[in-house]
Amino acid sequence: MHTRTAALTGALLVVATATACSGGSAKPSPTVTVTKTVTAAPGTEDAKTSSGVLKMGMKKSVNDDANDVHITVRAVEYQQPYKGPQPQKPEDFQGGDIWATASVKVCNIRGASISVSPTPWSLAYPDGTSIESTGLSGGDMPKPEFPMDKPVKAGRCAAGMIAYPVPSGKKPERIVYAPDGADPIEWAVTQP
């Protein structure tokens, strides 16, 4: 068996695994991190704001033909404060005093299986600061949670909420998807 693994990730951990038979002995090849240019899905160009940031709910295609990875990513909604059942207040070391959520979706359109994670998703503020996902899950965190390290086959999607400990007096400008080695994709957070 011959295994080829390509990572478009870091955070989202878009890991493509393809298997092909060759001569009966297993010879794994090295993991390769690939930097790719992200192209918009057909019909989404009009959904960009004047700054090139996508409008909330619009999807973006990410294609890596060399590693047979073809996905779409989408920030669906942002809530601050989170309007559902409240988790325990964020701890002081987490940097926020309330919870906010980003509802996101990643679909594997075709090709090799991928693995998804909330890690590449963050919030960007007008002053240049950002808030990363805590990686917290389970318990009283907002449901449904975006999965951590979940394999997604071609033709399937993963969706859910990512919780962020945020300061109540400050709103982000953008939700950012930035896997390692790829250009960030951004969605505008509409201010009430």
Tab-separated table of C-alpha atoms in Angstrom:
chain	number	residue	atom	x	y	z
A	1	MET	CA	0.000	0.000	0.000
A	2	HIS	CA	1.181	3.492	-0.788
A	3	THR	CA	-0.113	6.393	1.336
A	4	ARG	CA	0.028	10.039	0.292
A	5	THR	CA	-0.941	12.741	2.777
A	6	ALA	CA	-1.263	16.430	1.953
A	7	ALA	CA	-2.110	19.156	4.416
A	8	LEU	CA	-3.709	22.437	3.353
A	9	THR	CA	-4.133	23.122	6.977
A	10	GLY	CA	-2.835	23.568	10.291
A	11	ALA	CA	-5.958	24.618	11.781
A	12	LEU	CA	-8.682	23.111	9.729
A	13	LEU	CA	-6.341	20.240	9.259
A	14	VAL	CA	-7.496	19.630	5.743
A	15	VAL	CA	-5.685	16.359	5.421
A	16	ALA	CA	-6.170	14.417	2.242
A	17	THR	CA	-5.405	10.763	2.284
A	18	ALA	CA	-5.341	8.733	-0.892
A	19	THR	CA	-4.430	5.080	-1.031
A	20	ALA	CA	-3.250	3.113	-4.023
A	21	CYS	CA	-1.880	-0.413	-4.239
A	22	SER	CA	1.700	-0.970	-5.344
A	23	GLY	CA	3.718	-4.147	-5.123
A	24	GLY	CA	2.349	-5.350	-1.755
A	25	SER	CA	4.748	-3.486	0.554
A	26	ALA	CA	3.787	-0.403	2.529
A	27	LYS	CA	5.983	2.600	1.725
A	28	PRO	CA	4.532	5.780	3.265
A	29	SER	CA	5.627	8.988	1.604
A	30	PRO	CA	6.333	12.145	3.612
A	31	THR	CA	3.631	14.619	4.654
A	32	VAL	CA	3.651	17.691	2.405
A	33	THR	CA	2.268	21.113	3.299
A	34	VAL	CA	0.999	22.815	0.155
A	35	THR	CA	0.337	26.526	-0.379
A	36	LYS	CA	-2.517	27.004	-2.829
A	37	THR	CA	-4.339	29.971	-4.286
A	38	VAL	CA	-7.984	29.917	-3.248
A	39	THR	CA	-10.568	30.551	-5.945
A	40	ALA	CA	-14.169	31.608	-5.416
A	41	ALA	CA	-17.027	29.253	-6.152
A	42	PRO	CA	-19.051	30.236	-9.207
A	43	GLY	CA	-21.464	33.041	-8.404
A	44	THR	CA	-19.798	34.210	-5.189
A	45	GLU	CA	-17.707	37.077	-6.582
A	46	ASP	CA	-20.692	39.445	-6.382
A	47	ALA	CA	-21.031	38.600	-2.702
A	48	LYS	CA	-17.771	40.318	-1.758
A	49	THR	CA	-17.727	43.657	-0.009
A	50	SER	CA	-15.643	46.488	-1.439
A	51	SER	CA	-12.671	45.307	0.667
A	52	GLY	CA	-12.734	41.789	-0.845
A	53	VAL	CA	-14.322	40.271	2.252
A	54	LEU	CA	-17.207	37.857	1.628
A	55	LYS	CA	-20.693	38.584	2.893
A	56	MET	CA	-21.889	36.315	5.714
A	57	GLY	CA	-23.288	33.024	4.424
A	58	MET	CA	-21.387	32.983	1.127
A	59	LYS	CA	-19.223	29.964	0.335
A	60	LYS	CA	-15.710	29.861	-1.050
A	61	SER	CA	-14.074	26.988	-2.945
A	62	VAL	CA	-10.607	25.718	-2.059
A	63	ASN	CA	-9.071	23.457	-4.711
A	64	ASP	CA	-5.808	21.540	-4.605
A	65	ASP	CA	-5.798	19.444	-7.784
A	66	ALA	CA	-2.347	18.015	-7.112
A	67	ASN	CA	-3.609	16.361	-3.909
A	68	ASP	CA	-7.203	15.754	-5.071
A	69	VAL	CA	-8.726	18.092	-2.439
A	70	HIS	CA	-11.814	20.076	-3.458
A	71	ILE	CA	-13.745	21.701	-0.603
A	72	THR	CA	-16.023	24.645	0.112
A	73	VAL	CA	-15.930	26.689	3.330
A	74	ARG	CA	-18.633	28.991	4.642
A	75	ALA	CA	-19.196	31.230	7.667
A	76	VAL	CA	-22.959	31.033	8.094
A	77	GLU	CA	-23.716	33.240	11.118
A	78	TYR	CA	-22.143	35.123	14.037
A	79	GLN	CA	-23.878	35.635	17.416
A	80	GLN	CA	-22.649	37.884	20.231
A	81	PRO	CA	-23.627	37.132	22.853
A	82	TYR	CA	-24.573	33.567	22.032
A	83	LYS	CA	-28.376	33.459	22.296
A	84	GLY	CA	-28.834	29.809	23.343
A	85	PRO	CA	-28.377	28.136	26.729
A	86	GLN	CA	-25.368	29.822	28.321
A	87	PRO	CA	-22.195	27.923	29.063
A	88	GLN	CA	-20.276	28.775	32.213
A	89	LYS	CA	-18.786	32.285	31.964
A	90	PRO	CA	-15.326	32.320	30.306
A	91	GLU	CA	-12.373	32.108	32.674
A	92	ASP	CA	-10.212	35.244	33.117
A	93	PHE	CA	-7.251	33.627	31.329
A	94	GLN	CA	-9.414	33.128	28.206
A	95	GLY	CA	-9.632	36.896	27.707
A	96	GLY	CA	-13.368	37.450	27.342
A	97	ASP	CA	-16.355	37.933	29.607
A	98	ILE	CA	-19.095	36.444	27.358
A	99	TRP	CA	-19.387	33.710	24.734
A	100	ALA	CA	-19.909	34.392	21.029
A	101	THR	CA	-20.374	31.775	18.319
A	102	ALA	CA	-19.544	31.419	14.654
A	103	SER	CA	-21.644	28.889	12.780
A	104	VAL	CA	-19.475	27.402	10.011
A	105	LYS	CA	-19.654	24.676	7.368
A	106	VAL	CA	-16.994	22.776	5.400
A	107	CYS	CA	-17.959	20.436	2.532
A	108	ASN	CA	-15.754	17.917	0.779
A	109	ILE	CA	-16.998	18.311	-2.789
A	110	ARG	CA	-14.944	15.514	-4.355
A	111	GLY	CA	-11.627	13.765	-4.076
A	112	ALA	CA	-9.738	12.426	-1.076
A	113	SER	CA	-11.093	12.385	2.482
A	114	ILE	CA	-10.322	15.425	4.636
A	115	SER	CA	-10.204	16.085	8.376
A	116	VAL	CA	-11.837	19.185	9.869
A	117	SER	CA	-11.194	21.206	13.033
A	118	PRO	CA	-12.191	24.608	14.490
A	119	THR	CA	-8.525	25.613	14.801
A	120	PRO	CA	-8.201	27.642	11.540
A	121	TRP	CA	-11.276	29.770	12.366
A	122	SER	CA	-10.758	33.050	14.254
A	123	LEU	CA	-12.339	36.464	14.837
A	124	ALA	CA	-10.593	39.638	13.588
A	125	TYR	CA	-11.189	43.071	15.164
A	126	PRO	CA	-10.840	46.590	13.705
A	127	ASP	CA	-7.859	47.333	15.978
A	128	GLY	CA	-5.848	44.417	14.509
A	129	THR	CA	-6.391	41.993	17.372
A	130	SER	CA	-7.878	38.532	16.927
A	131	ILE	CA	-9.462	35.830	19.029
A	132	GLU	CA	-8.696	32.191	18.308
A	133	SER	CA	-10.910	29.202	18.969
A	134	THR	CA	-10.388	27.812	22.474
A	135	GLY	CA	-10.754	24.247	21.265
A	136	LEU	CA	-13.227	23.666	24.092
A	137	SER	CA	-15.991	21.170	23.446
A	138	GLY	CA	-18.529	19.082	25.269
A	139	GLY	CA	-20.351	19.961	28.468
A	140	ASP	CA	-22.440	23.103	28.213
A	141	MET	CA	-20.723	24.555	25.137
A	142	PRO	CA	-23.118	25.768	22.392
A	143	LYS	CA	-24.607	22.981	20.285
A	144	PRO	CA	-24.213	21.691	17.679
A	145	GLU	CA	-20.449	21.989	17.997
A	146	PHE	CA	-18.183	22.099	14.953
A	147	PRO	CA	-16.237	18.820	15.091
A	148	MET	CA	-12.605	18.428	16.102
A	149	ASP	CA	-10.428	16.184	13.903
A	150	LYS	CA	-13.405	14.588	12.150
A	151	PRO	CA	-12.855	12.755	8.846
A	152	VAL	CA	-15.178	13.901	6.038
A	153	LYS	CA	-15.559	11.762	2.891
A	154	ALA	CA	-16.199	13.166	-0.578
A	155	GLY	CA	-19.787	14.336	-0.957
A	156	ARG	CA	-20.200	14.989	2.796
A	157	CYS	CA	-20.105	18.091	5.009
A	158	ALA	CA	-19.263	19.054	8.591
A	159	ALA	CA	-21.100	21.960	10.228
A	160	GLY	CA	-21.582	23.433	13.677
A	161	MET	CA	-20.758	26.278	16.034
A	162	ILE	CA	-17.366	27.390	17.273
A	163	ALA	CA	-17.422	29.205	20.637
A	164	TYR	CA	-15.165	32.199	21.357
A	165	PRO	CA	-14.609	33.950	24.718
A	166	VAL	CA	-15.023	37.605	23.707
A	167	PRO	CA	-15.121	40.984	25.462
A	168	SER	CA	-18.758	42.125	25.690
A	169	GLY	CA	-17.957	45.733	24.741
A	170	LYS	CA	-16.194	44.922	21.470
A	171	LYS	CA	-17.444	43.367	18.190
A	172	PRO	CA	-15.281	41.678	15.528
A	173	GLU	CA	-15.164	42.910	11.941
A	174	ARG	CA	-14.567	39.541	10.302
A	175	ILE	CA	-14.650	35.775	10.720
A	176	VAL	CA	-11.381	34.432	9.283
A	177	TYR	CA	-10.605	30.961	7.954
A	178	ALA	CA	-6.810	30.650	7.680
A	179	PRO	CA	-5.373	27.147	7.413
A	180	ASP	CA	-1.581	26.883	7.490
A	181	GLY	CA	0.012	27.619	4.151
A	182	ALA	CA	-3.071	29.127	2.486
A	183	ASP	CA	-4.396	32.644	1.988
A	184	PRO	CA	-7.017	33.636	4.588
A	185	ILE	CA	-10.688	33.721	3.607
A	186	GLU	CA	-12.784	36.359	5.418
A	187	TRP	CA	-16.483	37.045	6.002
A	188	ALA	CA	-17.853	40.402	7.201
A	189	VAL	CA	-19.580	40.376	10.588
A	190	THR	CA	-22.647	42.585	10.234
A	191	GLN	CA	-22.966	45.049	13.097
A	192	PRO	CA	-26.452	45.392	14.625
